[in-house]
Short mmCIF file of C-alpha atoms in Angstrom, two decimals:
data_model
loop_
_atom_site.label_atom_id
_atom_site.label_comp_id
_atom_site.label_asym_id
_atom_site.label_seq_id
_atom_site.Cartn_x
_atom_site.Cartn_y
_atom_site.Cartn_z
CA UNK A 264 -8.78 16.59 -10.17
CA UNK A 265 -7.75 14.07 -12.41
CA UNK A 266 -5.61 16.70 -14.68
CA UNK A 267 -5.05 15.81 -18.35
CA UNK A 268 -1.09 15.70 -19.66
CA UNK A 269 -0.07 17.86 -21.73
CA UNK A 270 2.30 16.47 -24.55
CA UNK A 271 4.78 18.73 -23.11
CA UNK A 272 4.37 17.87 -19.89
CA UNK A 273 4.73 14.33 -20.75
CA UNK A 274 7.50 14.14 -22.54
CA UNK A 275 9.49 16.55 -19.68
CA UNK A 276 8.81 14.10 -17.51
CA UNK A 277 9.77 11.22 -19.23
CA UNK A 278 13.15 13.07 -19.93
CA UNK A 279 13.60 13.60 -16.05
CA UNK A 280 12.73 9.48 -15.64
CA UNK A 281 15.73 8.86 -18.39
CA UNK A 282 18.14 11.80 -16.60
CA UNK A 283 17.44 10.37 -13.41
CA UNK A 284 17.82 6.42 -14.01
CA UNK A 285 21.00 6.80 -16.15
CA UNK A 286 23.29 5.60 -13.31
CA UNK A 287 21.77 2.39 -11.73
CA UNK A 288 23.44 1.33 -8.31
CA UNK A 289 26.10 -1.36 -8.13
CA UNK A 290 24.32 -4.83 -7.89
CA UNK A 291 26.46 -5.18 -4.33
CA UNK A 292 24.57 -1.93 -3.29
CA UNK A 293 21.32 -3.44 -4.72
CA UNK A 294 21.09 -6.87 -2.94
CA UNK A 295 22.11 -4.92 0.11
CA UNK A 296 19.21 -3.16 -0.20
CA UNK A 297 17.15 -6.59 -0.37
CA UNK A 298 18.73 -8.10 2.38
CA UNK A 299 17.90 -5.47 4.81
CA UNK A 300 14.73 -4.33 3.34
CA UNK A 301 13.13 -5.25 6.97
CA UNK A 302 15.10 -3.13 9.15
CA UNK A 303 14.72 0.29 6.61
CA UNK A 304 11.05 -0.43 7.07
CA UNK A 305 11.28 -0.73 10.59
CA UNK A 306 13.53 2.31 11.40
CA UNK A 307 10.97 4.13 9.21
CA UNK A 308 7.94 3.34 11.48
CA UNK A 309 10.09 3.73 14.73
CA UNK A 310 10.93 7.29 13.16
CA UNK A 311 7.13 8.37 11.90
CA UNK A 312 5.06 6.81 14.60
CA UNK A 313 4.07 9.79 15.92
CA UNK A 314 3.12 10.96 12.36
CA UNK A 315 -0.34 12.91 12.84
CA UNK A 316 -3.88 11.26 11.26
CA UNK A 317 -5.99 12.81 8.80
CA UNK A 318 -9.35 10.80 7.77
CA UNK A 319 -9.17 9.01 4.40
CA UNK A 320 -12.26 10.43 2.88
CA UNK A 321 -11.76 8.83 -0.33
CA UNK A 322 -11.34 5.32 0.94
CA UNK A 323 -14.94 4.21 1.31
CA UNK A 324 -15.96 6.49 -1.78
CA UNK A 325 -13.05 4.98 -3.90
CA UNK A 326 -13.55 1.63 -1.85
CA UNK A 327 -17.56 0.98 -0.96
CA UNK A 328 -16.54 -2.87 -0.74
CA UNK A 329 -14.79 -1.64 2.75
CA UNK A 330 -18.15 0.03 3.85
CA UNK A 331 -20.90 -1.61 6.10
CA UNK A 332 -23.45 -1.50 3.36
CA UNK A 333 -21.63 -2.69 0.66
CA UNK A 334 -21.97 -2.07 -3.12
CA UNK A 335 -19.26 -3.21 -4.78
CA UNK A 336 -18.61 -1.21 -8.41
CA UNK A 337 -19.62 -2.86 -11.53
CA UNK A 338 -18.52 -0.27 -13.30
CA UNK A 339 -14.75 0.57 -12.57
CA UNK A 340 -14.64 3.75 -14.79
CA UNK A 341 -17.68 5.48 -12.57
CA UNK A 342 -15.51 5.65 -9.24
CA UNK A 343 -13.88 8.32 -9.33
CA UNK A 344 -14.89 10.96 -6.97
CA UNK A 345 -12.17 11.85 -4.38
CA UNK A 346 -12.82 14.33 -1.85
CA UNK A 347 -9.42 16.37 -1.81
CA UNK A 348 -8.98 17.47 1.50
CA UNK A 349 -6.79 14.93 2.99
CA UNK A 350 -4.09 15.42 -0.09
CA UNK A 351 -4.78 19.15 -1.21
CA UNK A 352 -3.78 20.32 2.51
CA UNK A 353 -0.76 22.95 1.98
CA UNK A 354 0.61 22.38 5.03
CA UNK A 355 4.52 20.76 4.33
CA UNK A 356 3.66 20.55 0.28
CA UNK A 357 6.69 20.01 -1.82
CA UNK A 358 8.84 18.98 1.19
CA UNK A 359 10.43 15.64 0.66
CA UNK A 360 12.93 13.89 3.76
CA UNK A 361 15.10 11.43 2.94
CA UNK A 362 13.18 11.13 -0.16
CA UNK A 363 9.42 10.59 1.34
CA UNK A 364 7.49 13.64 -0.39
CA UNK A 365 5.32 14.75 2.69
CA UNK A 366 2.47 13.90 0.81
CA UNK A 367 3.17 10.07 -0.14
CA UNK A 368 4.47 9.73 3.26
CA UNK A 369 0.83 10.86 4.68
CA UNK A 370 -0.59 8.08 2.38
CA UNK A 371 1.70 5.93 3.98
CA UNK A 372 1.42 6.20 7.55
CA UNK A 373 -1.21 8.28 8.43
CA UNK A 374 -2.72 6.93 11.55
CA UNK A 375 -0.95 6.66 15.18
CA UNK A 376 -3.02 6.93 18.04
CA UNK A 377 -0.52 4.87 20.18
CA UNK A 378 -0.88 5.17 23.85
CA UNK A 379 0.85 2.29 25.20
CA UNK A 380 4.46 1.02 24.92
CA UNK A 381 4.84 -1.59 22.24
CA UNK A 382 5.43 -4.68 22.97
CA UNK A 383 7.69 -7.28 21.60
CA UNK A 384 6.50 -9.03 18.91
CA UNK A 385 8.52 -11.60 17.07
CA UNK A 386 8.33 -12.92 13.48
CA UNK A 387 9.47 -16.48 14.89
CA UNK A 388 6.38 -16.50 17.67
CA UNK A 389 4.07 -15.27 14.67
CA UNK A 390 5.13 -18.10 12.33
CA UNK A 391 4.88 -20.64 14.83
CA UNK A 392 1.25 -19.39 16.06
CA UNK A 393 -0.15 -19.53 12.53
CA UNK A 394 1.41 -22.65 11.87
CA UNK A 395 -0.53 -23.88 15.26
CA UNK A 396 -3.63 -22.29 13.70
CA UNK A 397 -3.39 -23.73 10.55
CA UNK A 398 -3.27 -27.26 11.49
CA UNK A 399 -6.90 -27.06 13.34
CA UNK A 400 -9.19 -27.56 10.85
CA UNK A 401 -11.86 -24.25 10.63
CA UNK A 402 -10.14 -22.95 13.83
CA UNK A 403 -8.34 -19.56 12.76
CA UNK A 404 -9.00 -16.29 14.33
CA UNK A 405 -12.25 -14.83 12.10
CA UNK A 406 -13.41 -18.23 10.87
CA UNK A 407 -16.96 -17.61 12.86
CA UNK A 408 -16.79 -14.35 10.42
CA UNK A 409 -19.01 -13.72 7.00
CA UNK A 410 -17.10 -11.08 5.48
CA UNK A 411 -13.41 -11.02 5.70
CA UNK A 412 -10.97 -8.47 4.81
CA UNK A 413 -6.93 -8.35 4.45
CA UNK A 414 -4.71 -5.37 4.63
CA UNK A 415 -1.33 -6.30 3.26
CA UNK A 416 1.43 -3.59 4.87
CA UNK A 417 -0.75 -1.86 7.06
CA UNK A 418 1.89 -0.07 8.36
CA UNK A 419 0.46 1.83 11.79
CA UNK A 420 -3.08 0.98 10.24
CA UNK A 421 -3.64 3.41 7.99
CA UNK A 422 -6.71 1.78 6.88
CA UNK A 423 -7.42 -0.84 9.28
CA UNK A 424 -8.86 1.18 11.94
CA UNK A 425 -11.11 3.35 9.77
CA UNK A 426 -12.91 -0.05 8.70
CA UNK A 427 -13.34 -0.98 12.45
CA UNK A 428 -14.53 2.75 13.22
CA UNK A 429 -16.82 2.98 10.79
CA UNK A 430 -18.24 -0.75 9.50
CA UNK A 431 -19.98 -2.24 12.38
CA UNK A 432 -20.96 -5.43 10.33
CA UNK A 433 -21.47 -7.82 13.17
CA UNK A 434 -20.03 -10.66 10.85
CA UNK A 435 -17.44 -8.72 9.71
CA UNK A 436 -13.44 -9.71 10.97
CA UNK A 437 -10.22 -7.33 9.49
CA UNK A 438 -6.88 -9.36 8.94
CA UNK A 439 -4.06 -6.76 9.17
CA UNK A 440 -0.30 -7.67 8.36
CA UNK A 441 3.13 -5.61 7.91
CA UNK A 442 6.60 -7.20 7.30
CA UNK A 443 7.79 -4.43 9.47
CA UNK A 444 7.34 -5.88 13.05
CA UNK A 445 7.54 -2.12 14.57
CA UNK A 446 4.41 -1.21 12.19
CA UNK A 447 2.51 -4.16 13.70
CA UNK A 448 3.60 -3.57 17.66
CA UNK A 449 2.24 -0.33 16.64
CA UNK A 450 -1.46 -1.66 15.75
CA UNK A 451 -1.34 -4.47 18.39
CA UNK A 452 -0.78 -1.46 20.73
CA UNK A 453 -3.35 0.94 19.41
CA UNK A 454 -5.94 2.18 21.86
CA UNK A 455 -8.59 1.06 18.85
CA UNK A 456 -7.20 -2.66 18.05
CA UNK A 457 -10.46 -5.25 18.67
CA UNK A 458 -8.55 -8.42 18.95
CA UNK A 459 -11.90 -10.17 18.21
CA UNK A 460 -12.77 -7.77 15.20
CA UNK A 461 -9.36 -7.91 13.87
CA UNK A 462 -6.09 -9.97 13.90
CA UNK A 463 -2.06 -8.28 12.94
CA UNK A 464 0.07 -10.50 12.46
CA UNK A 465 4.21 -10.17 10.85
CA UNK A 466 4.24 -11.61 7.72
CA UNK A 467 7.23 -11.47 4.77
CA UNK A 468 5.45 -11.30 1.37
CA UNK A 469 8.23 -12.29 -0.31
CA UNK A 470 9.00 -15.90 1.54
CA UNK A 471 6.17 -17.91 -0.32
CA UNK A 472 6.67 -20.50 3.36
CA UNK A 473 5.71 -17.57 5.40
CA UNK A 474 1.86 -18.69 6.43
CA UNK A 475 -0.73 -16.86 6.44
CA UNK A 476 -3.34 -17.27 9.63
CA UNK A 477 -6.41 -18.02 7.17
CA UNK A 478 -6.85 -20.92 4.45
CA UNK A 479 -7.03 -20.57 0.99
CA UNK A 480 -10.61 -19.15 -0.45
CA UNK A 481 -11.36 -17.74 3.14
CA UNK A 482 -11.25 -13.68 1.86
CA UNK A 483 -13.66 -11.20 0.50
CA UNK A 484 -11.28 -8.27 0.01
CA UNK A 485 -7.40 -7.93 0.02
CA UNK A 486 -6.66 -4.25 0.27
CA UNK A 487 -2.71 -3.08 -1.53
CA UNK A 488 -2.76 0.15 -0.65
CA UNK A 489 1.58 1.97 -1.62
CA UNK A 490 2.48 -1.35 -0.92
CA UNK A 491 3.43 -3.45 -4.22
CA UNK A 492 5.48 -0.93 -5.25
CA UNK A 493 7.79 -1.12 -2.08
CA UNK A 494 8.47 -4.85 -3.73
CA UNK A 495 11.21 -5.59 -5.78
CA UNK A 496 9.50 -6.24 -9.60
CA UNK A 497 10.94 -9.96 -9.86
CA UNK A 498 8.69 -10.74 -7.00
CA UNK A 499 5.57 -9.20 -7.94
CA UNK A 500 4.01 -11.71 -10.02
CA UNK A 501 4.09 -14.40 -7.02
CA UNK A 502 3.11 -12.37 -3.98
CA UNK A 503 -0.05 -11.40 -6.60
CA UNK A 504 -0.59 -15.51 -7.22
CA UNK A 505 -0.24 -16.07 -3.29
CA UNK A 506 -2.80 -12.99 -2.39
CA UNK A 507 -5.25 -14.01 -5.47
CA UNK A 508 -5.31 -17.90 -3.95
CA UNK A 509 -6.32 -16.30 -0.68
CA UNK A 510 -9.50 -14.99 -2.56
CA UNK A 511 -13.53 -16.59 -2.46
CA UNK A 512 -14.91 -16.92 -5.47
CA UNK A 513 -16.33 -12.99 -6.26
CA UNK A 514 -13.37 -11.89 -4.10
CA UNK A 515 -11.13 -8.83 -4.95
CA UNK A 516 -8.19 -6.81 -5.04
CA UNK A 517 -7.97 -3.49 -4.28
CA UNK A 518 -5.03 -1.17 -4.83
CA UNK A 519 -3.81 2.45 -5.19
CA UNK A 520 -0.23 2.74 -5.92
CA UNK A 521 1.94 5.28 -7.18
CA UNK A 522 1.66 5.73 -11.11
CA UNK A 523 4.40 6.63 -13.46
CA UNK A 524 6.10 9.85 -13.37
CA UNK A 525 4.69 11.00 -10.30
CA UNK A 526 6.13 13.77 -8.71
CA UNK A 527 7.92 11.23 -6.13
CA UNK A 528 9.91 9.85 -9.01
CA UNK A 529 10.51 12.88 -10.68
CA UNK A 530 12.39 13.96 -7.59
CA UNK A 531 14.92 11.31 -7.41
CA UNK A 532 18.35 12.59 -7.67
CA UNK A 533 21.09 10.35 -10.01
CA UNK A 534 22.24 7.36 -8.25
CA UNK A 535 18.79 6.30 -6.89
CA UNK A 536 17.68 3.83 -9.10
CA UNK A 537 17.77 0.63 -8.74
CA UNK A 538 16.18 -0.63 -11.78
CA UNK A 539 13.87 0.70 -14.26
CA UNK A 540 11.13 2.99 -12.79
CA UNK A 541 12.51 1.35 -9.12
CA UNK A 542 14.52 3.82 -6.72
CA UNK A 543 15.39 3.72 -3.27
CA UNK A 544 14.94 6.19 -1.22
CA UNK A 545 17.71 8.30 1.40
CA UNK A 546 16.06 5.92 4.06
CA UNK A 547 16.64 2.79 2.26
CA UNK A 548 12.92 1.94 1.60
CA UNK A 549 12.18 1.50 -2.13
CA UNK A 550 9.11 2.16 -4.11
CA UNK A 551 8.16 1.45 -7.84
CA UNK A 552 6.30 3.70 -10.37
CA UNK A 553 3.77 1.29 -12.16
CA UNK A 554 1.69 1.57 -15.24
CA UNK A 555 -1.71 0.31 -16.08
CA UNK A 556 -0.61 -2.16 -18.16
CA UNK A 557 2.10 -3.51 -15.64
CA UNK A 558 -0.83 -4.09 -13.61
CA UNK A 559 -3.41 -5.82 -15.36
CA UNK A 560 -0.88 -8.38 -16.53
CA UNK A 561 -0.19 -9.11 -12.80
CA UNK A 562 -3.26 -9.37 -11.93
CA UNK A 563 -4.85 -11.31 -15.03
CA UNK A 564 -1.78 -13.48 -15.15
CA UNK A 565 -2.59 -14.44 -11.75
CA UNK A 566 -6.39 -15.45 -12.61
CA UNK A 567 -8.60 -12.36 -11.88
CA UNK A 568 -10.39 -10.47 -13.82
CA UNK A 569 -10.56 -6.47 -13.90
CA UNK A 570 -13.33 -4.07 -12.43
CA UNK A 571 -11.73 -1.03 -12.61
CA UNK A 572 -7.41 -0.20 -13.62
CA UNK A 573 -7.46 3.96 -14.13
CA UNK A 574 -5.13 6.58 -13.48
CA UNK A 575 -5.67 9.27 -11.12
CA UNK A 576 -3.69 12.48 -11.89
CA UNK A 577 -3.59 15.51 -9.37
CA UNK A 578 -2.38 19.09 -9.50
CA UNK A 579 -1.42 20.20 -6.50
CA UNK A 580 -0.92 23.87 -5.50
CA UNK A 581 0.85 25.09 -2.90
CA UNK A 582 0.10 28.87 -2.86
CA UNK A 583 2.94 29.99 -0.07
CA UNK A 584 5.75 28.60 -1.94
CA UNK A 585 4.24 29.31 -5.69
CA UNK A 586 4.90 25.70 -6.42
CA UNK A 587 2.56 23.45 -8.50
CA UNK A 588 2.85 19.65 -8.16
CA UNK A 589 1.66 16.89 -10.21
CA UNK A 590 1.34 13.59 -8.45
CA UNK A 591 -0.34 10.04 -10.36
CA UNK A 592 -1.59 7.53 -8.63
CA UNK A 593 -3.13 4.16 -10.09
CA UNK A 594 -6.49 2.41 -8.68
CA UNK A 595 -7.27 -1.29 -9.52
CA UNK A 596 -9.84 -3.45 -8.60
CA UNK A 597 -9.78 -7.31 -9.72
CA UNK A 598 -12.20 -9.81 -9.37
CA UNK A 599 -11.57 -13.54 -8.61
CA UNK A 600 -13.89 -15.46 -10.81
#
């Protein structure tokens, strides 16, 4: 856990970063890429809903704020104590499909428990229904709550419904949204969604007139969980000032992310990249490799103040195929003042 780099290692893997991202894609290919970000995300979902569940251990550990009785961390460099089984499992190590390693893709979409058809669920009806919400004063779905929480891209709600199963905070409502409106049937149809415990909505982080169903200052926690990076960079800094307005006073950020020179990027074959450290993958989905740096200055350029920014650095064995993996991952936490 949390492996130190050797020099060595390092620099090989910065050399595999500069081998890898020496031939960019045309900027036809690129925009693209942009303009049919949606559908890649939704073909993904329609393809790995029936992707199996493992519990997230870590995520109330790593993530107490999430937990009925909550202590948030003062100090961001004592959390730090993941239990390994859901990512140390050697079942499908080292695979990768159409560039999703097997393990970033459990991170991704680990929960389905879908039992119903889904239903059709339309980013138009959305927009208009928050827009109806939004003009009642104090009448949004979770305004009678005291503690709200926001998933951003919760996919087939990966984290979602372990918060409902396991905080039972009678004052506590869970927003949920996905710009993929397959990943949000998906929750709306779960066996486990508590339409009065938690609200999914579709919503395009990247159209600053998309509304959101809550006001301004209305949110304890926003939870980014592989989700900024799947952003192009250029429109990181504003989806960061949107989420941070969303924010109470003494409400936070929380994100885990891929780091740089993870094994994910490491993999990507010449004629991925898109831009520096940004690739897209064989299904057309994109992801970013960040640093710590990156990070902070989106986050303090945007008004908050960190808790915890650390890198989380795993060796990863898989025994059957004599193969040894390195992924990084990143874990923030940023206060609203």
């Amino acid at each position: 856990d949390n492996v130190e780099w050797s020099e060595e290692q390092e620099a090989s893997a910065r050399s595999k970063v500069q081998e890898n991202s020496s031939q960019l894609l045309p900027q036809d290919k690129q925009e693209e890429y942009e303009v049919n970000a949606k559908r890649y995300w939704d073909d993904f979902y329609k393809i790995h809903e029936n992707g199996f569940f493992k519990d997230r251990h870590w995520l109330f550990t790593e993530f107490p704020e999430l937990a009925p009785n909550r202590k948030p961390s003062q100090n961001g460099d004592s959390v730090h104590e993941f239990s390994n089984e859901e990512e140390s499992s050697n079942e499908g190590l080292g695979s990768c499909e159409n560039g999703h390693c097997s393990l970033e893709t459990r991170a991704e979409n680990q929960l389905n428990l879908i039992k119903s058809t889904p239903q059709v669920c339309t980013e138009e009806l959305a927009t208009q229904k928050h827009s109806e919400l939004n003009q009642s004063d104090g009448d949004y779905p979770g305004s009678s709550a005291s503690y709200r929480i926001l998933e951003v891209g919760c996919g087939a709600g990966n984290t979602v419904f372990p918060i409902l199963q396991t905080n039972n905070d009678p004052g506590l409502f869970v927003y949920c949204c996905d710009f993929s409106t397959t990943a949000v049937d998906l929750v709306q149809n779960n066996v486990e969604y508590d339409s009065s415990r938690c609200f999914a909505f579709v919503h395009d982080l990247c159209n600053d007139q998309s509304p959101f169903p809550m006001p301004d200052e209305s949110l304890d926690v926003v939870i980014l969980i592989f989700v900024l990076s799947a952003i192009l960079p250029e429109k990181m800094q504003c989806i960061v000032n949107r989420l941070s307005r969303l924010l109470k006073p003494g409400g936070m950020i929380l994100l885990r992310d891929y780091g740089r020179y993870d094994l994910a990027q490491l993999r990507f074959k010449k004629g991925q990249c898109l831009s520096d450290n940004f690739y897209v993958r064989g299904d057309g989905t994109r992801v970013y490799f960040f640093t710590q740096d990156e990070l902070d200055e989106l986050f303090t350029t945007a008004g908050l103040e960190k808790i915890q920014n650390l890198v989380d650095r795993r060796l990863q064995v898989n025994r059957g195929k004599q193969m040894t993996m390195y992924r990084v991952w990143i874990q923030c936490k940023y206060r609203k003042p």
